[in-house]
Coordinates of C-alpha atoms in Angstrom, one line a residue:
Chain A
M79 CA 258.5 159.6 139.8
A80 CA 255.7 161.1 137.8
A81 CA 252.9 162.9 139.5
P82 CA 249.5 161.2 139.3
E83 CA 247.0 162.4 136.8
S84 CA 245.3 165.5 138.2
G85 CA 241.8 164.4 137.0
D86 CA 239.8 166.4 134.5
G87 CA 242.4 168.0 132.2
N88 CA 239.7 170.2 130.5
N89 CA 238.9 172.0 133.8
G90 CA 241.6 174.5 133.9
A91 CA 240.0 176.2 136.9
A92 CA 240.6 173.3 139.3
R93 CA 243.1 174.4 141.9
M94 CA 246.2 172.4 142.2
V95 CA 248.5 171.9 145.2
T96 CA 251.9 170.3 145.5
L97 CA 252.8 167.8 148.1
I98 CA 256.3 166.7 148.9
S99 CA 257.0 163.2 150.1
S100 CA 259.7 162.3 152.8
D101 CA 262.1 161.4 149.9
N102 CA 261.5 164.6 148.3
T103 CA 259.2 163.7 145.3
R104 CA 256.8 166.3 144.4
F105 CA 253.1 165.3 143.7
E106 CA 250.9 167.8 142.0
V107 CA 247.1 167.1 142.8
E108 CA 243.8 168.8 142.8
A109 CA 243.1 170.6 146.2
A110 CA 239.8 168.9 146.3
A111 CA 241.5 165.4 146.4
A112 CA 244.1 166.5 148.8
S113 CA 241.5 168.0 151.1
L114 CA 240.2 164.6 151.9
S115 CA 243.1 164.7 154.4
Q116 CA 241.8 166.7 157.4
T117 CA 245.4 167.8 158.2
L118 CA 246.0 169.1 154.6
Q119 CA 242.5 170.7 154.4
L120 CA 243.5 173.3 157.0
T121 CA 246.7 174.3 155.2
I122 CA 245.0 174.4 151.7
L123 CA 242.1 176.5 153.1
D124 CA 244.9 178.9 154.3
G125 CA 246.1 179.1 150.7
G126 CA 249.1 176.8 151.3
G127 CA 250.6 174.3 148.9
G128 CA 250.2 176.3 145.7
G129 CA 252.7 177.7 143.4
G130 CA 256.3 176.6 143.9
D131 CA 255.9 176.2 147.8
G132 CA 254.5 172.6 148.2
I133 CA 253.5 171.1 151.4
P134 CA 256.2 168.8 153.0
L135 CA 255.0 165.5 154.4
P136 CA 258.1 164.2 156.3
N137 CA 256.3 161.0 157.5
V138 CA 255.0 159.7 154.2
D139 CA 257.3 158.2 151.5
S140 CA 256.6 158.5 147.9
A141 CA 255.4 155.1 147.2
T142 CA 252.8 155.4 150.0
L143 CA 251.8 159.0 149.0
S144 CA 251.3 157.8 145.5
K145 CA 248.9 155.2 146.8
V146 CA 247.2 157.5 149.2
L147 CA 246.6 160.0 146.3
E148 CA 245.2 157.4 144.1
Y149 CA 242.6 156.8 146.8
C150 CA 241.9 160.4 147.3
I151 CA 241.5 161.1 143.5
K152 CA 239.0 158.4 143.2
H153 CA 237.0 159.4 146.3
A154 CA 237.2 163.1 145.9
P155 CA 234.0 163.6 143.6
A156 CA 231.8 161.5 146.0
A157 CA 233.3 163.4 149.1
A158 CA 232.5 166.8 147.3
N159 CA 228.8 165.7 147.1
G160 CA 228.8 165.4 151.0
G161 CA 228.6 161.6 151.1
A162 CA 226.9 161.7 147.7
P163 CA 223.2 161.2 148.4
N164 CA 222.6 161.6 144.8
A165 CA 225.2 159.2 143.7
T166 CA 223.9 156.3 141.4
A167 CA 224.1 152.8 142.5
V168 CA 226.6 152.3 139.6
D169 CA 228.9 155.0 141.1
R170 CA 228.8 153.4 144.5
A171 CA 229.4 150.0 143.1
E172 CA 232.3 151.4 141.2
L173 CA 233.8 152.9 144.3
E174 CA 233.3 149.6 146.2
R175 CA 234.9 147.7 143.4
F176 CA 237.8 150.2 143.5
D177 CA 238.2 149.9 147.3
N178 CA 238.2 146.1 147.2
E179 CA 241.0 146.0 144.5
F180 CA 242.8 149.0 146.3
V181 CA 243.5 147.0 149.5
N182 CA 244.3 143.7 147.7
I183 CA 248.0 144.5 148.4
D184 CA 251.0 143.4 150.4
Q185 CA 250.7 143.7 154.2
S186 CA 253.6 146.0 154.5
V187 CA 251.8 148.4 152.2
L188 CA 248.6 148.1 154.2
Y189 CA 250.7 149.0 157.3
S190 CA 252.2 152.1 155.5
L191 CA 248.7 153.1 154.3
I192 CA 247.1 152.9 157.7
M193 CA 249.9 154.9 159.3
A194 CA 249.7 157.5 156.5
A195 CA 245.8 157.6 156.6
H196 CA 246.2 158.2 160.4
N197 CA 248.8 160.9 160.1
L198 CA 247.0 162.7 157.3
E199 CA 243.6 162.1 159.0
I200 CA 241.9 160.5 156.0
E201 CA 239.0 158.8 157.7
G202 CA 237.7 156.8 154.8
L203 CA 241.1 155.3 153.9
Q204 CA 242.0 154.5 157.5
S205 CA 238.5 152.8 157.9
L206 CA 239.1 150.8 154.6
V207 CA 242.5 149.5 155.7
A208 CA 241.3 148.7 159.2
K209 CA 238.4 146.7 157.7
K210 CA 240.7 144.8 155.4
V211 CA 243.0 143.8 158.3
A212 CA 239.9 142.9 160.3
D213 CA 238.7 140.7 157.5
M214 CA 242.2 139.1 157.3
I215 CA 241.9 137.9 160.9
K216 CA 238.2 137.1 161.4
G217 CA 237.6 133.3 161.6
K218 CA 241.1 132.6 162.6
S219 CA 242.5 131.1 165.8
P220 CA 244.9 133.3 168.0
M221 CA 247.9 131.4 166.5
E222 CA 246.7 131.9 163.0
I223 CA 246.2 135.5 163.6
R224 CA 249.8 135.9 164.8
R225 CA 251.1 134.1 161.8
T226 CA 248.9 136.1 159.3
L227 CA 250.1 139.3 160.8
G228 CA 253.7 138.2 161.0
F229 CA 253.9 138.4 164.8
P230 CA 256.9 136.3 166.2
D231 CA 256.3 133.0 167.8
P232 CA 254.6 133.1 171.1
T233 CA 256.6 132.8 174.3
P234 CA 256.0 129.5 176.1
E235 CA 254.0 131.5 178.6
E236 CA 251.7 132.8 175.9
Q237 CA 251.4 129.5 174.3
A238 CA 250.4 127.9 177.6
E239 CA 247.7 130.5 178.0
M240 CA 246.3 130.0 174.6
N241 CA 246.1 126.3 175.1
A242 CA 244.3 126.8 178.4
H243 CA 242.0 129.0 176.7
M244 CA 241.1 126.6 174.0
L245 CA 240.4 124.0 176.6
E246 CA 238.0 126.3 178.5
Y247 CA 236.3 127.8 175.5
G248 CA 236.3 125.0 173.0
W249 CA 233.1 126.3 171.2
A250 CA 235.1 129.4 170.2
Y251 CA 237.3 127.3 168.1
E252 CA 234.9 125.0 166.3
Chain B
M524 CA 258.8 140.8 156.5
A525 CA 259.3 142.3 159.9
A526 CA 256.4 142.1 162.3
L527 CA 255.2 145.6 161.3
M528 CA 251.7 145.0 162.4
Q529 CA 252.8 144.3 165.9
T530 CA 254.3 147.7 166.1
L531 CA 251.1 149.3 165.1
M532 CA 250.1 151.9 167.7
E533 CA 247.3 150.9 170.0
E534 CA 244.9 153.4 168.5
L535 CA 245.2 151.8 165.2
V536 CA 244.9 148.3 166.4
E537 CA 241.6 149.5 168.1
E538 CA 240.3 150.6 164.8
I539 CA 241.0 147.2 163.4
L540 CA 239.4 145.2 166.2
L541 CA 236.5 147.5 166.2
R542 CA 235.7 146.2 162.7
L543 CA 235.6 142.5 163.7
P544 CA 232.1 141.2 162.9
P545 CA 229.6 141.2 165.9
E546 CA 227.7 138.2 164.3
D547 CA 230.7 136.0 165.3
A548 CA 230.9 136.5 169.2
A549 CA 233.8 134.1 169.3
C550 CA 235.8 136.3 167.1
L551 CA 236.5 138.9 169.8
L552 CA 237.3 136.1 172.2
R553 CA 239.9 134.6 169.9
A554 CA 241.5 138.0 169.2
S555 CA 241.8 138.6 172.9
L556 CA 244.4 135.7 173.1
V557 CA 246.6 137.0 170.3
C558 CA 248.8 139.2 172.6
K559 CA 248.5 141.2 175.8
P560 CA 248.1 144.5 174.2
W561 CA 245.1 143.2 172.2
Q562 CA 243.6 141.7 175.4
R563 CA 243.9 145.0 177.2
I564 CA 242.1 146.8 174.3
L565 CA 239.4 144.3 174.0
S566 CA 238.6 144.2 177.7
N567 CA 238.6 148.0 177.9
R568 CA 235.2 149.4 178.8
A569 CA 235.7 152.4 176.5
F570 CA 236.4 149.9 173.7
R571 CA 233.4 147.8 174.4
R572 CA 231.2 151.0 174.4
R573 CA 232.7 152.1 171.0
Y574 CA 232.2 148.7 169.6
R575 CA 228.5 148.6 170.5
E576 CA 228.0 152.1 169.1
F577 CA 229.9 151.3 165.9
H578 CA 227.8 148.2 165.2
G579 CA 224.5 149.7 166.1
N580 CA 221.8 147.1 167.2
P581 CA 223.4 144.1 168.9
P582 CA 223.2 140.8 167.1
M583 CA 220.6 138.4 168.2
L584 CA 222.2 136.1 170.8
G585 CA 219.1 134.1 171.7
F586 CA 215.4 134.1 172.3
I587 CA 213.2 133.4 175.3
C588 CA 210.5 130.8 175.2
N589 CA 208.1 129.2 177.7
V590 CA 208.3 125.4 177.7
E591 CA 205.7 123.1 179.2
C592 CA 207.4 120.4 181.4
A593 CA 205.9 117.4 183.3
N594 CA 208.1 118.0 186.4
H595 CA 208.0 121.9 186.7
G596 CA 204.8 122.7 184.8
I597 CA 206.4 125.6 183.0
I598 CA 210.0 126.6 182.2
A599 CA 211.2 130.0 181.0
R600 CA 214.0 129.0 178.6
F601 CA 216.8 131.1 177.0
V602 CA 217.7 129.4 173.6
P603 CA 221.1 130.8 172.3
T604 CA 221.7 131.2 168.6
A605 CA 224.4 129.2 166.9
S606 CA 227.1 131.9 166.9
S607 CA 226.5 133.1 170.4
C608 CA 228.7 131.9 173.2
L609 CA 225.9 131.6 175.8
P610 CA 224.7 128.3 177.2
H611 CA 221.0 127.2 177.3
D612 CA 219.5 128.6 180.5
D613 CA 216.3 127.5 182.2
R614 CA 214.2 129.0 184.9
P615 CA 212.0 126.1 186.0
G616 CA 208.6 127.0 187.4
W617 CA 208.8 130.5 185.9
R618 CA 206.9 131.9 183.0
A619 CA 208.3 134.7 180.8
L620 CA 206.0 137.6 180.3
N621 CA 207.7 140.4 178.7
A622 CA 211.2 141.2 177.6
R623 CA 212.9 144.5 176.8
H624 CA 216.3 146.2 176.9
G625 CA 218.0 142.9 177.5
R626 CA 216.0 141.9 180.5
V627 CA 213.1 139.5 180.9
I628 CA 210.3 139.7 183.5
L629 CA 209.1 136.3 184.7
H630 CA 206.3 135.4 187.1
R631 CA 205.3 132.3 189.3
M632 CA 202.0 131.9 190.8
P633 CA 201.9 129.0 193.2
R634 CA 198.1 128.7 193.0
Q635 CA 195.1 130.5 191.6
S636 CA 195.0 133.5 193.9
S637 CA 195.2 137.3 193.8
P638 CA 198.1 139.0 191.9
R639 CA 199.7 139.7 195.2
D640 CA 200.6 136.1 195.6
N641 CA 202.6 136.3 192.4
D642 CA 206.4 136.1 192.6
F643 CA 208.2 138.3 190.1
L644 CA 211.8 137.8 188.8
V645 CA 213.7 140.1 186.4
W646 CA 216.3 138.1 184.6
D647 CA 219.3 139.2 182.4
P648 CA 220.0 136.0 180.4
I649 CA 223.1 137.5 178.8
A650 CA 224.8 138.3 182.1
G651 CA 223.1 135.3 183.8
E652 CA 221.9 137.5 186.6
H653 CA 218.5 137.8 188.1
W654 CA 216.6 139.9 190.8
E655 CA 213.6 138.7 192.8
L656 CA 211.1 141.5 193.3
P657 CA 209.3 142.0 196.6
K658 CA 205.5 141.2 196.8
L659 CA 203.2 143.7 195.3
P660 CA 202.0 146.2 197.9
L661 CA 198.6 145.7 199.4
H662 CA 195.8 147.2 197.5
P663 CA 192.0 146.8 198.1
Y664 CA 191.4 146.1 194.3
Y665 CA 193.5 142.9 194.2
T666 CA 191.3 139.8 194.1
S667 CA 191.5 136.5 192.4
T668 CA 189.5 137.8 189.4
A669 CA 191.8 140.8 188.8
E670 CA 193.4 140.9 185.3
W671 CA 196.9 142.2 185.0
N672 CA 200.0 142.8 182.9
V673 CA 203.5 143.6 183.7
S674 CA 206.5 145.1 181.8
V675 CA 210.1 145.6 182.3
L676 CA 212.2 148.5 180.9
C677 CA 215.5 150.3 181.4
A678 CA 215.1 153.1 184.0
T679 CA 217.0 155.7 182.1
G680 CA 214.0 156.4 179.8
A681 CA 213.8 157.9 176.4
T682 CA 217.3 159.4 176.4
C683 CA 219.0 156.0 176.6
N684 CA 220.1 154.2 173.4
H685 CA 220.1 151.0 175.5
L686 CA 223.6 150.0 174.3
H687 CA 225.1 150.5 177.7
C688 CA 222.3 150.3 180.2
H689 CA 222.7 146.6 180.9
P690 CA 224.1 144.8 182.6
G691 CA 224.5 146.8 185.8
G692 CA 222.0 149.6 184.8
H693 CA 218.8 150.2 186.7
F694 CA 215.4 149.0 185.5
I695 CA 211.8 149.5 186.4
V696 CA 208.9 147.3 186.2
V697 CA 205.3 148.5 185.5
F698 CA 202.4 146.5 186.8
V699 CA 198.9 147.4 185.6
G700 CA 195.9 145.7 187.0
K701 CA 192.1 145.8 186.4
N702 CA 189.4 144.7 188.8
D703 CA 185.7 145.2 187.7
S704 CA 185.5 148.8 187.2
K705 CA 188.9 150.0 188.5
M706 CA 192.3 150.1 187.0
F707 CA 195.4 150.2 189.2
S708 CA 199.1 150.4 188.7
C709 CA 202.4 150.5 190.6
V710 CA 206.0 150.7 189.5
Y711 CA 209.0 148.8 190.9
S712 CA 212.4 150.6 190.7
S713 CA 215.6 148.5 191.0
Q714 CA 217.2 151.7 192.5
S715 CA 214.9 152.0 195.5
R716 CA 214.3 148.2 195.5
A717 CA 210.5 148.9 196.2
W718 CA 207.2 149.2 194.6
N719 CA 205.9 152.8 194.5
R720 CA 203.8 155.2 192.5
L721 CA 200.5 153.5 193.4
N722 CA 197.8 154.7 191.2
S723 CA 194.3 153.9 190.4
C724 CA 191.6 155.3 188.0
Q725 CA 188.2 154.3 186.8
C726 CA 188.1 151.5 184.3
C727 CA 189.2 152.4 180.9
V728 CA 189.5 149.1 179.0
P729 CA 186.9 146.3 179.0
F730 CA 189.7 143.6 179.2
L731 CA 193.4 143.6 180.2
G732 CA 195.3 140.5 178.7
M733 CA 198.7 139.4 179.3
A734 CA 200.0 140.0 175.8
P735 CA 203.4 141.7 175.9
S736 CA 203.4 145.4 175.9
V737 CA 205.2 147.7 173.5
L738 CA 207.2 150.8 174.4
A739 CA 206.9 153.7 171.9
G740 CA 208.1 157.2 172.8
N741 CA 207.7 157.6 176.5
A742 CA 204.6 155.3 176.9
L743 CA 203.9 151.7 177.2
Y744 CA 201.1 150.3 175.1
L745 CA 199.3 147.2 176.3
P746 CA 197.2 145.4 173.7
C747 CA 193.8 144.4 175.4
Q748 CA 194.1 141.1 173.6
G749 CA 192.5 137.9 174.7
I750 CA 188.7 137.5 174.1
G751 CA 186.4 139.0 171.6
N752 CA 187.1 141.6 169.0
Q753 CA 188.9 144.2 171.1
K754 CA 189.5 147.6 169.6
E755 CA 191.4 149.2 172.6
I756 CA 194.9 149.7 173.5
L757 CA 195.8 150.8 177.1
K758 CA 198.4 153.6 177.1
Y759 CA 200.5 154.0 180.2
D760 CA 202.4 157.3 180.1
M761 CA 205.8 156.8 181.7
A762 CA 206.2 160.6 182.5
T763 CA 202.8 161.2 184.3
H764 CA 202.1 157.5 185.2
S765 CA 198.6 158.0 184.0
M766 CA 196.6 155.6 181.9
S767 CA 194.4 156.3 178.9
V768 CA 192.9 154.5 175.9
I769 CA 193.6 154.7 172.3
D770 CA 191.8 153.0 169.4
L771 CA 193.0 150.5 166.9
P772 CA 192.4 151.3 163.2
P773 CA 188.7 150.7 162.4
S774 CA 189.2 147.5 160.5
A775 CA 191.9 146.0 162.6
S776 CA 191.6 143.6 165.4
L777 CA 194.2 142.1 167.8
Y778 CA 192.2 138.9 168.1
P779 CA 192.6 136.5 166.5
R780 CA 196.3 137.1 166.3
H781 CA 196.6 138.6 162.8
S782 CA 197.7 142.0 164.1
L783 CA 200.5 142.8 166.4
L784 CA 201.6 146.0 168.2
T785 CA 205.2 147.0 167.4
T786 CA 207.6 149.9 167.6
M787 CA 208.4 151.6 164.3
E788 CA 211.9 152.3 163.3
N789 CA 211.3 156.0 164.2
G790 CA 210.1 155.1 167.6
A791 CA 206.4 155.7 166.9
L792 CA 203.8 153.1 167.8
G793 CA 203.1 150.7 165.1
L794 CA 200.8 148.0 164.1
A795 CA 201.7 145.0 161.9
R796 CA 198.7 143.4 160.1
L797 CA 198.8 140.2 158.2
R798 CA 196.5 139.9 155.2
G799 CA 197.2 137.0 152.9
S800 CA 200.9 137.1 152.2
K801 CA 201.2 140.7 152.8
L802 CA 202.3 142.4 156.0
Y803 CA 201.1 146.0 156.4
L804 CA 202.8 148.2 158.8
L805 CA 200.8 151.1 160.1
S806 CA 202.2 154.0 162.3
R807 CA 200.4 156.2 164.7
E808 CA 201.8 159.5 165.7
D809 CA 201.9 160.2 169.5
S810 CA 198.7 162.1 170.0
P811 CA 196.6 162.5 173.2
A812 CA 193.5 162.1 171.0
R813 CA 192.0 158.7 171.4
D814 CA 191.1 158.3 167.8
A815 CA 194.2 159.8 166.2
A816 CA 194.7 158.3 162.7
W817 CA 196.9 155.4 161.8
E818 CA 198.9 155.8 158.6
L819 CA 200.0 152.9 156.4
S820 CA 203.8 153.2 156.2
R821 CA 205.1 150.1 154.6
V822 CA 203.8 147.0 152.9
I823 CA 206.0 143.8 152.9
D824 CA 205.2 141.0 150.6
L825 CA 206.1 137.9 152.5
D826 CA 205.9 135.8 149.3
T827 CA 209.2 137.2 148.1
L828 CA 210.8 136.6 151.6
L829 CA 209.5 133.2 152.6
P830 CA 209.7 129.9 150.9
A831 CA 207.2 129.7 148.1
D832 CA 204.7 127.4 149.6
E833 CA 201.1 128.2 148.7
H834 CA 199.9 126.5 151.9
Y835 CA 202.2 128.4 154.2
F836 CA 199.9 131.3 154.9
T837 CA 196.7 129.4 155.2
V838 CA 198.2 126.8 157.6
R839 CA 200.0 129.0 160.0
N840 CA 199.7 132.8 160.0
D841 CA 199.7 133.8 163.6
M842 CA 202.2 136.4 164.5
V843 CA 204.0 135.8 167.7
G844 CA 206.5 138.4 168.2
S845 CA 208.5 141.4 167.0
A846 CA 212.2 142.5 167.7
D847 CA 212.3 145.3 170.1
S848 CA 215.2 147.9 170.0
A849 CA 218.3 146.4 171.6
G850 CA 216.2 143.9 173.3
I851 CA 214.9 140.4 172.9
I852 CA 212.3 139.1 170.6
S853 CA 209.2 138.9 172.8

């Protein structure tokens, strides 16, 4: 699988690092983008990941890592500006548009992403996916939430508790 | 697809539940019924603390108003907002005076008599709890003509962000009275369950009304609002329990009610003045000088925020309240 674009091709000075997914695919990416991961940042600061070495990520498969890096590359310039106080409204709107489309994906991918974001300590990505799942469940009844997230059918005991709850707190279901 | 989300570690489920919208109080309740682990997370005290911190100021769950009623004379009423899970709640015979940090102070005066005949009640309408205060301590200045004002606030003081101090936290009530040429004050503490810190000084304001006080920094500010063109504000310093006077901006008046004391976003004392359709927000830095300058910090054009009705501002332009931090519109 091809490595993602490393951003500004004219900037020969940008330091590159190599990340290796659990299925042994190598991804070459700018150090600034990979450093959005708190976990990777330390290794990169120590000079790791360059040359032929590469940083192995045994918990992240190539499909997920590709998606994670897509996020990191997009967000790296704003992160480099320290939260970008000087970012224009257009830049911010563009990032927002990107984020919205980025999480418009299958639930299994959302699951892999939030796990990867957690392992790699990419706070922005973890927050983005958590918000997406929260948006998916808000306004839904307990049963609808279970269906939406693919939980198995409730046990009779759980079902009885839900029914009793609905009777007691009818307002919460209107 | 396998039930992947159900296998998500608790830490990440918490990140998701943390982002449920606070505006819809029922949302958290419904989520708690999804499964036992979710219920455990949502009922955890640490999660509730994080949730409040994450969303900043709590949503408005309701407001307090005093309603005249043929049977009870007056009723202090809690009116919940549409999205809140709380029922209407009435305190017949009681009048709400001041609200802050989630608590309301009410009073009941059986007949026209001295302030000492007043019964005071502190009410937490969200938790549905209330505490009756003991009678005010005996004081020679109390007479039937005494003017007074009373405020409730969290006991933790300026270091508290008021996200966790109630229910269950301690509160204090500050009573300030004026009789002819004397001012007097005392403070009730829910911790000691007693009135203490009795204090008095020579009169420093010409009139003490019952308009709600404002908390800014570590001081309560009492607008001397009621009759005439009052230009003074009484400052009650919570650290020293001393009273002093500060002046309004030269052209401002708290009477009639076109100006309102408020707390600015940075915690400073503020004054909102309505002129035409424009709301002017002035701010005053905390200075011991009585005549420290007020600075214009913001102008809000209500024309662009309210329905375009040219009669609106001429018919009804009294300002009745402002939102206090983590509190209740008073």
